């Protein structure tokens, strides 16, 4: 039996890696090809067409992105090429061969001035270059492939790769006290939970088209916290001996502006796919366990 082929970009990133670890569970239904930048470099636009001609996938999950939020302020062109131009080309190639295109976007498409969680139809207004390029990617994907699925997520972490949780654990081992901003509010996302949600969406595709009302979905773990709250939980669950102190964002300037409130409303995702969201602390617990702290 020939199985549908799922191609996943960004295999060495947090989400791509989580999907690769999860994939053996689905091998009876799908073939997988995980690619890194050596096999498909999204900054080399001319290589995208030939890549699709070679593999002809049925599903394409784009987990690769230019994710260096601060560096994007100076590497604008590269960030745009990877996050917008390449997304346009991949979406277009998928449309040509009737391949379902899923790409991942960010809470940073919003400006953070809201006082309640952002819905998918709320006005976007990115504050930084990274958010701008990701928003352009969303728009170009839908324009070039109306069946694209865009999953906006936030504060992604996992046992693999670089992220806030691993940075905190390192600093907590090295320092007696650390200072963390307490006025940026959002929701963490454990990459393993997002990977499971994406596979569940793919399983639902055969019955999805008739009931799909929108292209964009918000996904994160459940709960609303500050980075400081997150750091306190990391400290208390890991048991590391370090004091965590709250500071305002004004005391920690960064090249890229951050939204102060980037909580997303996930009801649309829950209604559409009937996948429950895990509580952020439960998922943090799982990640710390994977890292050997529990
Ligand atoms: N991390 C977060 O907090 C966060 C928050 C909101 C949304 N998101 C979105 O979620 C998705 C997954 O993020 P993540 O956390 O898994 O990101 P990540 O760990 O930074 O991984 C990004 C991946 O993209 C690859 N990549 C970068 N430039 C590339 C290029 N020119 N060609 C091919 N591959 C390239 C990287 O390859 P190398 O390993 O070779 O560098 C890496 O494997 C992204 O769309 C991101 O924008 C992330």
Tab-separated table of C-alpha atoms and ligand atoms in Angstrom:
chain	number	residue	atom	x	y	z
A	1	UNK	CA	0.000	0.000	0.000
A	2	UNK	CA	1.331	3.461	-0.875
A	3	UNK	CA	0.992	5.723	2.144
A	4	UNK	CA	0.539	9.502	1.980
A	5	UNK	CA	3.852	11.322	2.426
A	6	UNK	CA	4.180	13.988	5.112
A	7	UNK	CA	7.174	16.310	4.703
A	8	UNK	CA	8.297	18.299	7.731
A	9	UNK	CA	10.774	21.182	7.485
A	10	UNK	CA	12.950	22.418	10.348
A	11	UNK	CA	13.760	18.905	11.574
A	12	UNK	CA	16.397	20.218	13.991
A	13	UNK	CA	14.139	22.866	15.514
A	14	UNK	CA	11.968	22.363	18.582
A	15	UNK	CA	8.727	21.592	16.759
A	16	UNK	CA	10.258	19.669	13.859
A	17	UNK	CA	12.142	17.489	16.320
A	18	UNK	CA	9.007	16.895	18.413
A	19	UNK	CA	7.183	15.745	15.268
A	20	UNK	CA	10.032	13.411	14.352
A	21	UNK	CA	9.965	11.828	17.819
A	22	UNK	CA	6.183	11.412	17.547
A	23	UNK	CA	6.159	10.074	13.977
A	24	UNK	CA	6.746	6.339	14.713
A	25	UNK	CA	3.213	6.236	16.190
A	26	UNK	CA	1.798	7.107	12.766
A	27	UNK	CA	3.948	4.944	10.500
A	28	UNK	CA	1.101	2.569	9.686
A	29	UNK	CA	-0.791	5.457	8.032
A	30	UNK	CA	1.893	7.826	6.718
A	31	UNK	CA	5.409	8.002	5.360
A	32	UNK	CA	7.491	10.866	6.751
A	33	UNK	CA	10.390	12.864	5.418
A	34	UNK	CA	12.031	15.279	7.864
A	35	UNK	CA	14.273	17.830	6.228
A	36	UNK	CA	16.847	20.295	7.496
A	37	UNK	CA	18.292	23.321	5.764
A	38	UNK	CA	20.792	21.184	3.840
A	39	UNK	CA	17.929	19.430	2.050
A	40	UNK	CA	15.706	22.505	1.698
A	41	UNK	CA	17.189	25.940	2.398
A	42	UNK	CA	14.308	28.392	2.647
A	43	UNK	CA	16.624	31.322	2.013
A	44	UNK	CA	17.276	29.896	-1.482
A	45	UNK	CA	13.879	30.503	-3.057
A	46	UNK	CA	14.790	28.899	-6.384
A	47	UNK	CA	15.272	25.485	-4.737
A	48	UNK	CA	11.677	25.228	-3.478
A	49	UNK	CA	9.967	24.353	-6.793
A	50	UNK	CA	12.399	21.531	-7.699
A	51	UNK	CA	12.094	20.131	-4.147
A	52	UNK	CA	8.334	19.685	-4.557
A	53	UNK	CA	8.769	18.201	-8.042
A	54	UNK	CA	11.117	15.613	-6.573
A	55	UNK	CA	8.976	14.461	-3.621
A	56	UNK	CA	5.301	15.159	-4.387
A	57	UNK	CA	4.086	15.098	-0.755
A	58	UNK	CA	0.424	14.857	0.279
A	59	UNK	CA	1.000	16.903	3.456
A	60	UNK	CA	3.594	19.553	4.106
A	61	UNK	CA	4.259	20.865	7.627
A	62	UNK	CA	6.477	23.923	7.691
A	63	UNK	CA	8.207	24.070	11.078
A	64	UNK	CA	11.245	25.936	9.749
A	65	UNK	CA	11.402	29.658	10.315
A	66	UNK	CA	13.751	32.515	10.995
A	67	UNK	CA	13.081	32.629	14.756
A	68	UNK	CA	15.809	34.945	16.095
A	69	UNK	CA	13.427	37.719	17.192
A	70	UNK	CA	16.087	40.305	18.109
A	71	UNK	CA	18.453	39.528	15.226
A	72	UNK	CA	15.559	39.932	12.768
A	73	UNK	CA	15.654	43.679	13.487
A	74	UNK	CA	18.956	43.851	11.590
A	75	UNK	CA	18.619	40.784	9.311
A	76	UNK	CA	15.306	41.996	7.907
A	77	UNK	CA	15.789	40.681	4.390
A	78	UNK	CA	16.795	37.184	5.427
A	79	UNK	CA	13.914	36.990	7.923
A	80	UNK	CA	11.490	38.102	5.196
A	81	UNK	CA	12.845	35.609	2.666
A	82	UNK	CA	12.487	32.661	5.065
A	83	UNK	CA	9.269	33.653	6.858
A	84	UNK	CA	7.337	35.250	4.015
A	85	UNK	CA	8.753	34.592	0.513
A	86	UNK	CA	9.513	30.911	1.159
A	87	UNK	CA	6.118	30.393	2.815
A	88	UNK	CA	4.424	31.893	-0.254
A	89	UNK	CA	6.360	29.573	-2.572
A	90	UNK	CA	5.723	26.462	-0.468
A	91	UNK	CA	1.999	27.250	-0.214
A	92	UNK	CA	1.854	27.758	-3.977
A	93	UNK	CA	3.690	24.516	-4.745
A	94	UNK	CA	1.327	22.662	-2.401
A	95	UNK	CA	-1.720	24.130	-4.169
A	96	UNK	CA	-0.342	22.919	-7.532
A	97	UNK	CA	-0.152	19.278	-6.414
A	98	UNK	CA	-3.162	19.245	-4.062
A	99	UNK	CA	-0.914	18.862	-1.003
A	100	UNK	CA	-2.232	20.183	2.337
A	101	UNK	CA	-0.016	22.976	3.619
A	102	UNK	CA	0.327	23.611	7.343
A	103	UNK	CA	2.570	26.396	8.568
A	104	UNK	CA	3.223	27.806	12.018
A	105	UNK	CA	2.960	31.441	13.015
A	106	UNK	CA	3.218	33.505	16.153
A	107	UNK	CA	1.439	35.536	18.830
A	108	UNK	CA	3.840	38.358	17.864
A	109	UNK	CA	1.525	39.255	14.972
A	110	UNK	CA	-0.394	41.186	17.670
A	111	UNK	CA	0.674	44.425	19.344
A	112	UNK	CA	-0.250	43.355	22.854
A	113	UNK	CA	-2.549	46.253	23.671
A	114	UNK	CA	-5.600	44.012	24.181
A	115	UNK	CA	-7.060	43.296	27.585
A	116	UNK	CA	-8.634	39.967	26.660
A	117	UNK	CA	-7.261	36.991	24.683
A	118	UNK	CA	-6.834	37.632	20.947
A	119	UNK	CA	-9.129	35.766	18.575
A	120	UNK	CA	-8.045	34.774	15.071
A	121	UNK	CA	-10.033	37.630	13.553
A	122	UNK	CA	-8.648	40.359	15.825
A	123	UNK	CA	-6.604	43.095	14.187
A	124	UNK	CA	-2.937	42.260	13.748
A	125	UNK	CA	-0.237	44.874	14.251
A	126	UNK	CA	3.218	43.377	14.799
A	127	UNK	CA	5.641	45.397	16.889
A	128	UNK	CA	8.810	43.824	15.527
A	129	UNK	CA	10.334	42.614	12.237
A	130	UNK	CA	9.954	38.952	13.147
A	131	UNK	CA	6.210	39.429	13.760
A	132	UNK	CA	5.909	41.441	10.546
A	133	UNK	CA	7.576	38.726	8.447
A	134	UNK	CA	5.472	35.973	10.044
A	135	UNK	CA	2.273	37.935	9.385
A	136	UNK	CA	3.290	38.413	5.736
A	137	UNK	CA	3.886	34.654	5.575
A	138	UNK	CA	0.333	34.017	6.824
A	139	UNK	CA	-1.175	36.409	4.292
A	140	UNK	CA	0.865	35.103	1.365
A	141	UNK	CA	0.098	31.476	2.273
A	142	UNK	CA	-3.658	32.093	2.207
A	143	UNK	CA	-3.465	34.213	-0.961
A	144	UNK	CA	-1.531	31.517	-2.807
A	145	UNK	CA	-3.260	28.508	-1.314
A	146	UNK	CA	-6.701	29.134	0.200
A	147	UNK	CA	-6.576	25.705	1.855
A	148	UNK	CA	-3.498	26.566	3.934
A	149	UNK	CA	-3.730	25.945	7.656
A	150	UNK	CA	-1.917	28.437	9.857
A	151	UNK	CA	-1.326	27.652	13.497
A	152	UNK	CA	-0.338	30.619	15.625
A	153	UNK	CA	1.505	29.600	18.741
A	154	UNK	CA	3.456	31.277	21.553
A	155	UNK	CA	6.359	30.816	23.972
A	156	UNK	CA	7.439	27.444	22.519
A	157	UNK	CA	9.773	25.263	24.587
A	158	UNK	CA	10.888	21.637	24.697
A	159	UNK	CA	13.671	19.453	26.008
A	160	UNK	CA	15.371	19.915	22.623
A	161	UNK	CA	16.869	23.154	21.311
A	162	UNK	CA	17.137	26.617	22.777
A	163	UNK	CA	14.294	28.071	24.750
A	164	UNK	CA	13.295	29.931	27.903
A	165	UNK	CA	12.977	26.797	30.070
A	166	UNK	CA	16.474	25.564	29.262
A	167	UNK	CA	17.969	29.044	29.617
A	168	UNK	CA	16.332	29.420	33.043
A	169	UNK	CA	17.580	26.016	34.195
A	170	UNK	CA	21.115	26.914	33.136
A	171	UNK	CA	21.022	30.317	34.838
A	172	UNK	CA	19.472	28.838	37.977
A	173	UNK	CA	22.395	26.444	38.243
A	174	UNK	CA	24.944	29.232	37.694
A	175	UNK	CA	23.453	32.127	39.719
A	176	UNK	CA	22.159	32.727	43.224
A	177	UNK	CA	19.445	35.002	41.900
A	178	UNK	CA	17.969	35.890	38.529
A	179	UNK	CA	15.662	38.680	37.392
A	180	UNK	CA	12.786	37.972	35.035
A	181	UNK	CA	10.214	40.329	33.488
A	182	UNK	CA	6.795	40.169	35.079
A	183	UNK	CA	4.847	42.539	32.822
A	184	UNK	CA	4.803	40.489	29.601
A	185	UNK	CA	1.827	38.164	29.734
A	186	UNK	CA	1.232	35.126	27.530
A	187	UNK	CA	0.847	31.344	27.383
A	188	UNK	CA	3.636	28.777	27.028
A	189	UNK	CA	3.485	25.952	24.495
A	190	UNK	CA	5.224	22.620	24.962
A	191	UNK	CA	6.409	21.641	21.460
A	192	UNK	CA	5.381	18.006	22.060
A	193	UNK	CA	1.764	19.116	22.659
A	194	UNK	CA	1.765	21.190	19.481
A	195	UNK	CA	3.245	18.278	17.511
A	196	UNK	CA	0.429	16.018	18.749
A	197	UNK	CA	-2.168	18.637	17.839
A	198	UNK	CA	-0.758	18.928	14.300
A	199	UNK	CA	-0.886	15.161	13.780
A	200	UNK	CA	-4.463	15.110	15.074
A	201	UNK	CA	-5.384	17.846	12.563
A	202	UNK	CA	-3.857	15.767	9.758
A	203	UNK	CA	-5.859	12.723	10.855
A	204	UNK	CA	-8.995	14.873	10.727
A	205	UNK	CA	-8.331	16.277	7.228
A	206	UNK	CA	-10.431	13.726	5.313
A	207	UNK	CA	-13.550	14.966	7.116
A	208	UNK	CA	-12.430	18.519	7.639
A	209	UNK	CA	-13.075	20.459	4.454
A	210	UNK	CA	-16.822	20.653	4.770
A	211	UNK	CA	-16.592	22.023	8.287
A	212	UNK	CA	-13.487	24.223	8.037
A	213	UNK	CA	-14.592	27.813	8.563
A	214	UNK	CA	-11.217	29.488	8.872
A	215	UNK	CA	-7.553	28.993	7.930
A	216	UNK	CA	-6.021	30.360	11.106
A	217	UNK	CA	-5.996	28.660	14.493
A	218	UNK	CA	-4.525	29.654	17.830
A	219	UNK	CA	-2.781	26.985	19.879
A	220	UNK	CA	-0.849	27.011	23.153
A	221	UNK	CA	-1.100	25.316	26.494
A	222	UNK	CA	-3.897	26.458	28.761
A	223	UNK	CA	-3.193	29.247	31.248
A	224	UNK	CA	-2.166	32.896	31.350
A	225	UNK	CA	1.134	33.812	33.005
A	226	UNK	CA	4.089	36.211	32.938
A	227	UNK	CA	7.656	35.139	32.135
A	228	UNK	CA	8.337	35.674	35.847
A	229	UNK	CA	5.524	33.237	36.796
A	230	UNK	CA	6.998	30.770	34.307
A	231	UNK	CA	10.486	31.118	35.821
A	232	UNK	CA	9.124	30.693	39.368
A	233	UNK	CA	7.387	27.458	38.329
A	234	UNK	CA	10.585	26.196	36.635
A	235	UNK	CA	12.534	26.924	39.813
A	236	UNK	CA	10.033	25.341	42.145
A	237	UNK	CA	9.466	22.193	40.043
A	238	UNK	CA	13.191	21.674	39.343
A	239	UNK	CA	14.111	22.319	42.969
A	240	UNK	CA	17.141	24.391	41.937
A	241	UNK	CA	18.443	26.705	44.595
A	242	UNK	CA	18.049	30.160	43.056
A	243	UNK	CA	16.003	33.215	43.915
A	244	UNK	CA	13.759	34.539	41.129
A	245	UNK	CA	13.068	38.269	41.229
A	246	UNK	CA	10.442	40.161	39.190
A	247	UNK	CA	11.512	43.130	37.045
A	248	UNK	CA	9.650	45.354	34.565
A	249	UNK	CA	10.449	45.073	30.834
A	250	UNK	CA	11.888	48.604	31.028
A	251	UNK	CA	14.764	47.131	33.088
A	252	UNK	CA	15.537	44.546	30.361
A	253	UNK	CA	15.722	46.374	27.014
A	254	UNK	CA	15.919	44.239	23.856
A	255	UNK	CA	16.477	45.246	20.198
A	256	UNK	CA	12.992	43.980	19.228
A	257	UNK	CA	9.900	45.307	20.990
A	258	UNK	CA	7.764	42.635	22.652
A	259	UNK	CA	3.987	42.652	23.036
A	260	UNK	CA	3.000	43.141	26.678
A	261	UNK	CA	-0.068	40.924	26.382
A	262	UNK	CA	-0.021	38.186	23.752
A	263	UNK	CA	-2.569	35.732	25.104
A	264	UNK	CA	-4.527	34.007	22.339
A	265	UNK	CA	-8.070	32.689	22.494
A	266	UNK	CA	-7.975	28.967	21.612
A	267	UNK	CA	-11.726	28.289	21.534
A	268	UNK	CA	-11.835	28.151	17.754
A	269	UNK	CA	-9.201	25.394	17.758
A	270	UNK	CA	-11.045	23.449	20.475
A	271	UNK	CA	-14.419	23.756	18.698
A	272	UNK	CA	-12.986	22.726	15.350
A	273	UNK	CA	-10.788	19.807	16.317
A	274	UNK	CA	-12.147	18.716	19.713
A	275	UNK	CA	-8.632	18.444	21.085
A	276	UNK	CA	-8.376	19.443	24.765
A	277	UNK	CA	-5.556	21.796	25.762
A	278	UNK	CA	-3.144	20.695	28.449
A	279	UNK	CA	-2.546	22.977	31.406
A	280	UNK	CA	0.807	24.792	31.073
A	281	UNK	CA	2.090	23.475	34.412
A	282	UNK	CA	1.306	19.860	33.552
A	283	UNK	CA	3.282	20.210	30.314
A	284	UNK	CA	6.160	21.977	32.049
A	285	UNK	CA	6.253	19.048	34.463
A	286	UNK	CA	6.533	16.652	31.490
A	287	UNK	CA	9.367	18.646	29.952
A	288	UNK	CA	11.318	18.817	33.216
A	289	UNK	CA	10.833	15.071	33.585
A	290	UNK	CA	12.241	14.567	30.086
A	291	UNK	CA	15.200	16.742	31.060
A	292	UNK	CA	15.818	14.562	34.114
A	293	UNK	CA	14.755	17.037	36.811
A	294	UNK	CA	11.788	15.007	38.110
B	1	LIG	N1	10.033	29.396	19.660
B	1	LIG	C1	8.995	30.143	20.002
B	1	LIG	O1	8.887	30.629	21.129
B	1	LIG	C2	7.890	30.405	19.006
B	1	LIG	C3	6.833	31.242	19.388
B	1	LIG	C4	5.812	31.485	18.464
B	1	LIG	C5	5.851	30.890	17.216
B	1	LIG	N2	6.893	30.095	16.879
B	1	LIG	C6	6.908	29.494	15.534
B	1	LIG	O2	6.832	28.092	15.685
B	1	LIG	C7	7.531	27.447	14.612
B	1	LIG	C8	8.512	26.430	15.184
B	1	LIG	O3	9.418	27.144	16.012
B	1	LIG	P1	10.578	26.415	16.816
B	1	LIG	O4	10.542	26.936	18.189
B	1	LIG	O5	10.539	24.943	16.566
B	1	LIG	O6	11.823	27.074	16.074
B	1	LIG	P2	13.373	26.721	16.187
B	1	LIG	O7	13.609	25.735	17.270
B	1	LIG	O8	14.083	28.017	16.176
B	1	LIG	O9	13.626	25.972	14.806
B	1	LIG	C9	13.547	26.652	13.601
B	1	LIG	C10	14.071	25.725	12.529
B	1	LIG	O10	14.055	26.453	11.296
B	1	LIG	C11	15.226	26.113	10.617
B	1	LIG	N3	15.612	27.151	9.661
B	1	LIG	C12	15.956	28.437	9.914
B	1	LIG	N4	16.309	29.043	8.763
B	1	LIG	C13	16.173	28.116	7.780
B	1	LIG	C14	16.405	28.133	6.389
B	1	LIG	N5	16.879	29.200	5.760
B	1	LIG	N6	16.139	27.006	5.673
B	1	LIG	C15	15.695	25.894	6.293
B	1	LIG	N7	15.491	25.808	7.616
B	1	LIG	C16	15.727	26.911	8.354
B	1	LIG	C17	16.284	25.970	11.676
B	1	LIG	O11	17.358	25.232	11.165
B	1	LIG	P3	18.764	25.145	11.928
B	1	LIG	O12	18.513	24.170	13.057
B	1	LIG	O13	19.664	24.614	10.883
B	1	LIG	O14	19.090	26.528	12.378
B	1	LIG	C18	15.493	25.250	12.748
B	1	LIG	O15	15.554	23.856	12.556
B	1	LIG	C19	8.174	28.577	13.797
B	1	LIG	O16	7.341	28.879	12.727
B	1	LIG	C20	8.193	29.750	14.770
B	1	LIG	O17	8.150	30.991	14.084
B	1	LIG	C21	7.911	29.830	17.743
